[in-house]
Amino acid sequence: DAGVTQSPTHLIKTRGQQVTLRCSPKSGHDTVSWYQQALGQGPQFIFQYYEEEERQRGNFPDRFSGHQFPNYSSELNVNALLLGDSALYLCASSSKRETGGFKGAFFGQGTRLTVV
Amino acid sequence: QQQVKQSPQSLIVQKGGISIINCAYENTAFDYFPWYQQFPGKGPALLIAIRPDVSEKKEGRFTISFNKSAKQFSLHIMDSQPGDSATYFCAAGNSNSGYALNFGKGTSLLVTP
């Protein structure tokens, strides 16, 4: 059973460019959340997708946008990249329909984005 | 502002000892408190989680203690092993907010042989 998979693992972009990161959730999961983890810090919540709609959003500018597809996979898009966007971007999947309630959010290995 | 405060920032424990990491929160709407373990170059891995209706939860060598009135919770790692050396994050979430997690800043644990 594959866990959460993210692609690519590493990415280098130039300031001002746009980037798209991808995530496939754990089998059976329907909810995808994205987090940004700066070096030496805890992950910061960006947004969450369920049923192809953004359901929750953290304190991130509109340059950060996303999408969820019918197969529950998700993309994170960042426009007009800044040097400060350099971070590890993590995808976490979970399920809103688990018997017995919420069983937790499970993270992928992340995409390391470097903006130069 | 940081909604979950974690301490200490770093911790050194001898093999076989007990590692203790503490977290505090302000938002009483939080109803889910997980702990994650992260190794360099990897994503966080869910270790154990607790709800506010219980004061303690144990899974193997890992125990969460929860004090609702003090708005504090802690992770205890019994019989710490060198393989436990990693960064540990506490987090808090709210079922009404889709369990979007607010993380602490992390504790770097080193278990010496």
Tab-separated table of N, CA and C in Angstrom, chain B residues 3-113:
chain	number	residue	atom	x	y	z
B	3	GLN	N	0.753	29.289	17.833
B	3	GLN	CA	-0.370	28.810	18.629
B	3	GLN	C	0.017	27.651	19.533
B	4	VAL	N	1.134	26.999	19.208
B	4	VAL	CA	1.625	25.895	20.019
B	4	VAL	C	3.089	26.172	20.334
B	5	LYS	N	3.405	26.217	21.619
B	5	LYS	CA	4.773	26.500	22.048
B	5	LYS	C	5.417	25.220	22.572
B	6	GLN	N	6.599	24.914	22.064
B	6	GLN	CA	7.269	23.647	22.356
B	6	GLN	C	8.618	23.900	23.010
B	7	SER	N	8.940	23.057	23.985
B	7	SER	CA	10.241	23.147	24.642
B	7	SER	C	10.681	21.763	25.110
B	8	PRO	N	11.983	21.517	25.236
B	8	PRO	CA	13.074	22.418	24.885
B	8	PRO	C	13.334	22.410	23.384
B	9	GLN	N	14.184	23.285	22.927
B	9	GLN	CA	14.548	23.333	21.513
B	9	GLN	C	15.433	22.145	21.149
B	10	SER	N	16.279	21.736	22.081
B	10	SER	CA	17.131	20.574	21.862
B	10	SER	C	17.289	19.817	23.167
B	11	LEU	N	17.597	18.515	23.023
B	11	LEU	CA	17.629	17.633	24.181
B	11	LEU	C	18.651	16.533	23.928
B	12	ILE	N	19.497	16.279	24.927
B	12	ILE	CA	20.450	15.178	24.843
B	12	ILE	C	20.150	14.223	25.987
B	13	VAL	N	19.948	12.946	25.644
B	13	VAL	CA	19.588	11.931	26.629
B	13	VAL	C	20.493	10.719	26.415
B	14	GLN	N	20.864	10.083	27.508
B	14	GLN	CA	21.657	8.865	27.380
B	14	GLN	C	20.758	7.689	27.024
B	15	LYS	N	21.336	6.731	26.325
B	15	LYS	CA	20.612	5.509	25.966
B	15	LYS	C	20.015	4.886	27.217
B	16	GLY	N	18.721	4.522	27.109
B	16	GLY	CA	18.034	3.934	28.238
B	16	GLY	C	17.306	4.946	29.106
B	17	GLY	N	17.582	6.217	28.907
B	17	GLY	CA	16.949	7.261	29.695
B	17	GLY	C	15.570	7.638	29.177
B	18	ILE	N	14.941	8.584	29.866
B	18	ILE	CA	13.615	9.065	29.488
B	18	ILE	C	13.747	10.448	28.828
B	19	SER	N	13.174	10.588	27.658
B	19	SER	CA	13.155	11.877	26.967
B	19	SER	C	11.788	12.510	27.203
B	20	ILE	N	11.778	13.776	27.581
B	20	ILE	CA	10.515	14.461	27.852
B	20	ILE	C	10.477	15.767	27.068
B	21	ILE	N	9.430	15.947	26.287
B	21	ILE	CA	9.243	17.149	25.482
B	21	ILE	C	7.872	17.740	25.843
B	22	ASN	N	7.842	19.038	26.024
B	22	ASN	CA	6.629	19.694	26.501
B	22	ASN	C	6.047	20.662	25.471
B	23	CYS	N	4.721	20.768	25.478
B	23	CYS	CA	4.041	21.722	24.601
B	23	CYS	C	2.901	22.392	25.345
B	24	ALA	N	2.616	23.628	24.957
B	24	ALA	CA	1.525	24.393	25.550
B	24	ALA	C	0.742	25.060	24.433
B	25	TYR	N	-0.563	25.211	24.652
B	25	TYR	CA	-1.406	25.838	23.642
B	25	TYR	C	-2.342	26.825	24.312
B	26	GLU	N	-2.919	27.727	23.497
B	26	GLU	CA	-3.836	28.730	24.027
B	26	GLU	C	-5.282	28.500	23.587
B	27	ASN	N	-5.453	28.015	22.376
B	27	ASN	CA	-6.787	27.911	21.792
B	27	ASN	C	-7.549	26.715	22.370
B	28	THR	N	-8.569	26.974	23.161
B	28	THR	CA	-9.315	25.880	23.794
B	28	THR	C	-10.200	25.122	22.811
B	29	ALA	N	-10.275	25.597	21.574
B	29	ALA	CA	-11.041	24.879	20.549
B	29	ALA	C	-10.282	23.671	20.009
B	30	PHE	N	-8.987	23.610	20.281
B	30	PHE	CA	-8.209	22.455	19.810
B	30	PHE	C	-8.748	21.192	20.467
B	31	ASP	N	-8.939	20.127	19.668
B	31	ASP	CA	-9.449	18.879	20.220
B	31	ASP	C	-8.690	17.664	19.709
B	32	TYR	N	-7.516	17.904	19.177
B	32	TYR	CA	-6.702	16.799	18.659
B	32	TYR	C	-5.248	17.213	18.782
B	33	PHE	N	-4.436	16.335	19.414
B	33	PHE	CA	-3.054	16.692	19.731
B	33	PHE	C	-2.126	15.544	19.341
B	34	PRO	N	-1.513	15.625	18.153
B	34	PRO	CA	-0.589	14.576	17.715
B	34	PRO	C	0.873	14.961	17.946
B	35	TRP	N	1.690	13.939	17.934
B	35	TRP	CA	3.142	14.124	17.940
B	35	TRP	C	3.703	13.475	16.675
B	36	TYR	N	4.666	14.166	16.077
B	36	TYR	CA	5.312	13.668	14.870
B	36	TYR	C	6.816	13.564	15.090
B	37	GLN	N	7.415	12.588	14.396
B	37	GLN	CA	8.855	12.376	14.405
B	37	GLN	C	9.366	12.628	12.993
B	38	GLN	N	10.430	13.401	12.887
B	38	GLN	CA	10.961	13.695	11.556
B	38	GLN	C	12.471	13.463	11.517
B	39	PHE	N	12.897	12.637	10.570
B	39	PHE	CA	14.315	12.417	10.324
B	39	PHE	C	14.767	13.340	9.192
B	40	PRO	N	16.061	13.682	9.154
B	40	PRO	CA	16.552	14.594	8.102
B	40	PRO	C	16.199	14.095	6.706
B	41	GLY	N	15.662	15.003	5.900
B	41	GLY	CA	15.326	14.663	4.523
B	41	GLY	C	14.036	13.889	4.355
B	42	LYS	N	13.295	13.701	5.446
B	42	LYS	CA	12.043	12.939	5.391
B	42	LYS	C	10.877	13.806	5.835
B	43	GLY	N	9.675	13.353	5.516
B	43	GLY	CA	8.496	14.031	6.023
B	43	GLY	C	8.197	13.594	7.450
B	44	PRO	N	7.410	14.371	8.176
B	44	PRO	CA	7.037	13.984	9.550
B	44	PRO	C	6.225	12.698	9.549
B	45	ALA	N	6.483	11.849	10.531
B	45	ALA	CA	5.752	10.586	10.677
B	45	ALA	C	4.930	10.644	11.959
B	46	LEU	N	3.651	10.314	11.856
B	46	LEU	CA	2.767	10.341	13.021
B	46	LEU	C	3.179	9.265	14.020
B	47	LEU	N	3.425	9.716	15.255
B	47	LEU	CA	3.845	8.797	16.323
B	47	LEU	C	2.665	8.353	17.173
B	48	ILE	N	1.953	9.318	17.699
B	48	ILE	CA	0.896	9.062	18.670
B	48	ILE	C	0.075	10.334	18.782
B	49	ALA	N	-1.213	10.183	19.100
B	49	ALA	CA	-2.080	11.357	19.232
B	49	ALA	C	-3.049	11.142	20.377
B	50	ILE	N	-3.572	12.264	20.904
B	50	ILE	CA	-4.487	12.189	22.038
B	50	ILE	C	-5.613	13.183	21.861
B	51	ARG	N	-6.741	12.860	22.435
B	51	ARG	CA	-7.895	13.770	22.479
B	51	ARG	C	-7.991	14.340	23.893
B	52	PRO	N	-8.650	15.465	24.100
B	52	PRO	CA	-8.675	16.094	25.426
B	52	PRO	C	-9.538	15.382	26.460
B	53	ASP	N	-10.233	14.315	26.065
B	53	ASP	CA	-11.075	13.620	27.037
B	53	ASP	C	-10.312	12.553	27.817
B	54	VAL	N	-9.033	12.362	27.494
B	54	VAL	CA	-8.198	11.434	28.264
B	54	VAL	C	-6.947	12.163	28.729
B	55	SER	N	-6.369	11.694	29.830
B	55	SER	CA	-5.208	12.381	30.393
B	55	SER	C	-3.886	11.728	29.996
B	56	GLU	N	-3.969	10.494	29.495
B	56	GLU	CA	-2.724	9.820	29.130
B	56	GLU	C	-3.013	8.769	28.070
B	57	LYS	N	-2.055	8.621	27.156
B	57	LYS	CA	-2.151	7.570	26.142
B	57	LYS	C	-0.765	7.000	25.931
B	58	LYS	N	-0.692	5.662	25.906
B	58	LYS	CA	0.598	5.003	25.772
B	58	LYS	C	0.578	4.083	24.571
B	59	GLU	N	1.652	4.154	23.778
B	59	GLU	CA	1.842	3.224	22.663
B	59	GLU	C	3.304	2.819	22.653
B	60	GLY	N	3.555	1.595	23.114
B	60	GLY	CA	4.930	1.122	23.186
B	60	GLY	C	5.746	1.966	24.151
B	61	ARG	N	6.863	2.507	23.678
B	61	ARG	CA	7.728	3.329	24.532
B	61	ARG	C	7.299	4.789	24.574
B	62	PHE	N	6.265	5.143	23.819
B	62	PHE	CA	5.835	6.536	23.718
B	62	PHE	C	4.557	6.765	24.522
B	63	THR	N	4.551	7.816	25.348
B	63	THR	CA	3.398	8.168	26.171
B	63	THR	C	3.126	9.654	26.025
B	64	ILE	N	1.859	9.999	25.808
B	64	ILE	CA	1.437	11.398	25.860
B	64	ILE	C	0.721	11.612	27.190
B	65	SER	N	1.120	12.674	27.889
B	65	SER	CA	0.387	13.122	29.074
B	65	SER	C	-0.300	14.428	28.719
B	66	PHE	N	-1.578	14.552	29.098
B	66	PHE	CA	-2.364	15.714	28.699
B	66	PHE	C	-3.001	16.350	29.921
B	67	ASN	N	-2.823	17.661	30.074
B	67	ASN	CA	-3.406	18.410	31.179
B	67	ASN	C	-4.296	19.498	30.590
B	68	LYS	N	-5.594	19.223	30.551
B	68	LYS	CA	-6.530	20.127	29.888
B	68	LYS	C	-6.616	21.473	30.605
B	69	SER	N	-6.632	21.472	31.930
B	69	SER	CA	-6.784	22.719	32.676
B	69	SER	C	-5.572	23.629	32.484
B	70	ALA	N	-4.407	23.029	32.379
B	70	ALA	CA	-3.179	23.813	32.181
B	70	ALA	C	-2.902	24.088	30.710
B	71	LYS	N	-3.661	23.464	29.832
B	71	LYS	CA	-3.456	23.578	28.383
B	71	LYS	C	-2.030	23.208	28.009
B	72	GLN	N	-1.622	22.046	28.523
B	72	GLN	CA	-0.280	21.545	28.259
B	72	GLN	C	-0.340	20.052	27.949
B	73	PHE	N	0.602	19.599	27.134
B	73	PHE	CA	0.733	18.176	26.889
B	73	PHE	C	2.200	17.864	26.634
B	74	SER	N	2.569	16.632	26.903
B	74	SER	CA	3.972	16.275	26.798
B	74	SER	C	4.133	14.881	26.215
B	75	LEU	N	5.300	14.660	25.640
B	75	LEU	CA	5.674	13.360	25.090
B	75	LEU	C	6.798	12.799	25.951
B	76	HIS	N	6.608	11.555	26.380
B	76	HIS	CA	7.647	10.849	27.116
B	76	HIS	C	8.104	9.664	26.269
B	77	ILE	N	9.414	9.577	26.060
B	77	ILE	CA	9.982	8.438	25.356
B	77	ILE	C	10.769	7.643	26.382
B	78	MET	N	10.258	6.473	26.709
B	78	MET	CA	10.907	5.610	27.693
B	78	MET	C	12.020	4.803	27.021
B	79	ASP	N	13.037	4.438	27.830
B	79	ASP	CA	14.122	3.598	27.309
B	79	ASP	C	14.619	4.153	25.961
B	80	SER	N	14.981	5.406	25.943
B	80	SER	CA	15.385	6.064	24.696
B	80	SER	C	16.561	5.340	24.038
B	81	GLN	N	16.511	5.242	22.709
B	81	GLN	CA	17.516	4.534	21.925
B	81	GLN	C	18.163	5.492	20.916
B	82	PRO	N	19.404	5.201	20.498
B	82	PRO	CA	20.045	6.063	19.495
B	82	PRO	C	19.196	6.244	18.235
B	83	GLY	N	18.432	5.226	17.876
B	83	GLY	CA	17.556	5.318	16.712
B	83	GLY	C	16.408	6.292	16.887
B	84	ASP	N	16.171	6.743	18.123
B	84	ASP	CA	15.133	7.746	18.390
B	84	ASP	C	15.627	9.156	18.087
B	85	SER	N	16.917	9.302	17.826
B	85	SER	CA	17.486	10.622	17.542
B	85	SER	C	16.824	11.192	16.289
B	86	ALA	N	16.119	12.293	16.460
B	86	ALA	CA	15.311	12.886	15.389
B	86	ALA	C	14.759	14.212	15.910
B	87	THR	N	13.989	14.876	15.081
B	87	THR	CA	13.281	16.080	15.527
B	87	THR	C	11.828	15.705	15.785
B	88	TYR	N	11.321	16.142	16.911
B	88	TYR	CA	9.952	15.828	17.317
B	88	TYR	C	9.115	17.102	17.320
B	89	PHE	N	7.933	16.994	16.764
B	89	PHE	CA	7.002	18.123	16.703
B	89	PHE	C	5.702	17.762	17.403
B	90	CYS	N	5.241	18.656	18.253
B	90	CYS	CA	3.876	18.548	18.732
B	90	CYS	C	2.998	19.396	17.817
B	91	ALA	N	1.722	19.111	17.816
B	91	ALA	CA	0.787	19.861	16.983
B	91	ALA	C	-0.580	19.853	17.645
B	92	ALA	N	-1.434	20.731	17.178
B	92	ALA	CA	-2.806	20.789	17.674
B	92	ALA	C	-3.733	21.107	16.522
B	93	GLY	N	-4.912	20.500	16.550
B	93	GLY	CA	-5.886	20.717	15.494
B	93	GLY	C	-7.293	20.739	16.052
B	94	ASN	N	-8.220	21.164	15.206
B	94	ASN	CA	-9.621	21.314	15.593
B	94	ASN	C	-10.480	20.579	14.577
B	95	SER	N	-11.356	19.716	15.052
B	95	SER	CA	-12.203	18.946	14.145
B	95	SER	C	-13.086	19.863	13.293
B	96	ASN	N	-13.467	21.021	13.811
B	96	ASN	CA	-14.302	21.944	13.043
B	96	ASN	C	-13.519	22.687	11.959
B	97	SER	N	-12.216	22.576	12.010
B	97	SER	CA	-11.361	23.203	10.995
B	97	SER	C	-10.647	22.150	10.172
B	98	GLY	N	-11.272	20.985	10.042
B	98	GLY	CA	-10.702	19.934	9.201
B	98	GLY	C	-9.392	19.376	9.709
B	99	TYR	N	-9.119	19.566	11.006
B	99	TYR	CA	-7.872	19.077	11.592
B	99	TYR	C	-6.648	19.689	10.917
B	100	ALA	N	-6.754	20.924	10.456
B	100	ALA	CA	-5.566	21.652	10.000
B	100	ALA	C	-4.652	21.816	11.203
B	101	LEU	N	-3.405	21.404	11.071
B	101	LEU	CA	-2.526	21.316	12.237
B	101	LEU	C	-1.682	22.563	12.441
B	102	ASN	N	-1.590	22.965	13.707
B	102	ASN	CA	-0.681	24.022	14.131
B	102	ASN	C	0.485	23.339	14.841
B	103	PHE	N	1.685	23.505	14.311
B	103	PHE	CA	2.847	22.806	14.834
B	103	PHE	C	3.679	23.674	15.769
B	104	GLY	N	4.323	23.010	16.735
B	104	GLY	CA	5.374	23.660	17.493
B	104	GLY	C	6.618	23.786	16.640
B	105	LYS	N	7.658	24.427	17.182
B	105	LYS	CA	8.871	24.666	16.410
B	105	LYS	C	9.813	23.470	16.386
B	106	GLY	N	9.505	22.457	17.180
B	106	GLY	CA	10.305	21.242	17.128
B	106	GLY	C	11.346	21.132	18.218
B	107	THR	N	11.670	19.882	18.553
B	107	THR	CA	12.727	19.576	19.517
B	107	THR	C	13.682	18.595	18.869
B	108	SER	N	14.950	18.964	18.814
B	108	SER	CA	15.958	18.070	18.268
B	108	SER	C	16.483	17.175	19.376
B	109	LEU	N	16.200	15.882	19.266
B	109	LEU	CA	16.602	14.911	20.287
B	109	LEU	C	17.822	14.139	19.826
B	110	LEU	N	18.816	14.069	20.688
B	110	LEU	CA	19.991	13.239	20.446
B	110	LEU	C	20.108	12.243	21.593
B	111	VAL	N	20.094	10.968	21.258
B	111	VAL	CA	20.277	9.919	22.249
B	111	VAL	C	21.681	9.364	22.089
B	112	THR	N	22.476	9.524	23.126
B	112	THR	CA	23.875	9.096	23.050
B	112	THR	C	24.024	7.650	23.508
B	113	PRO	N	24.947	6.896	22.902
B	113	PRO	CA	25.122	5.476	23.239
B	113	PRO	C	25.586	5.263	24.677
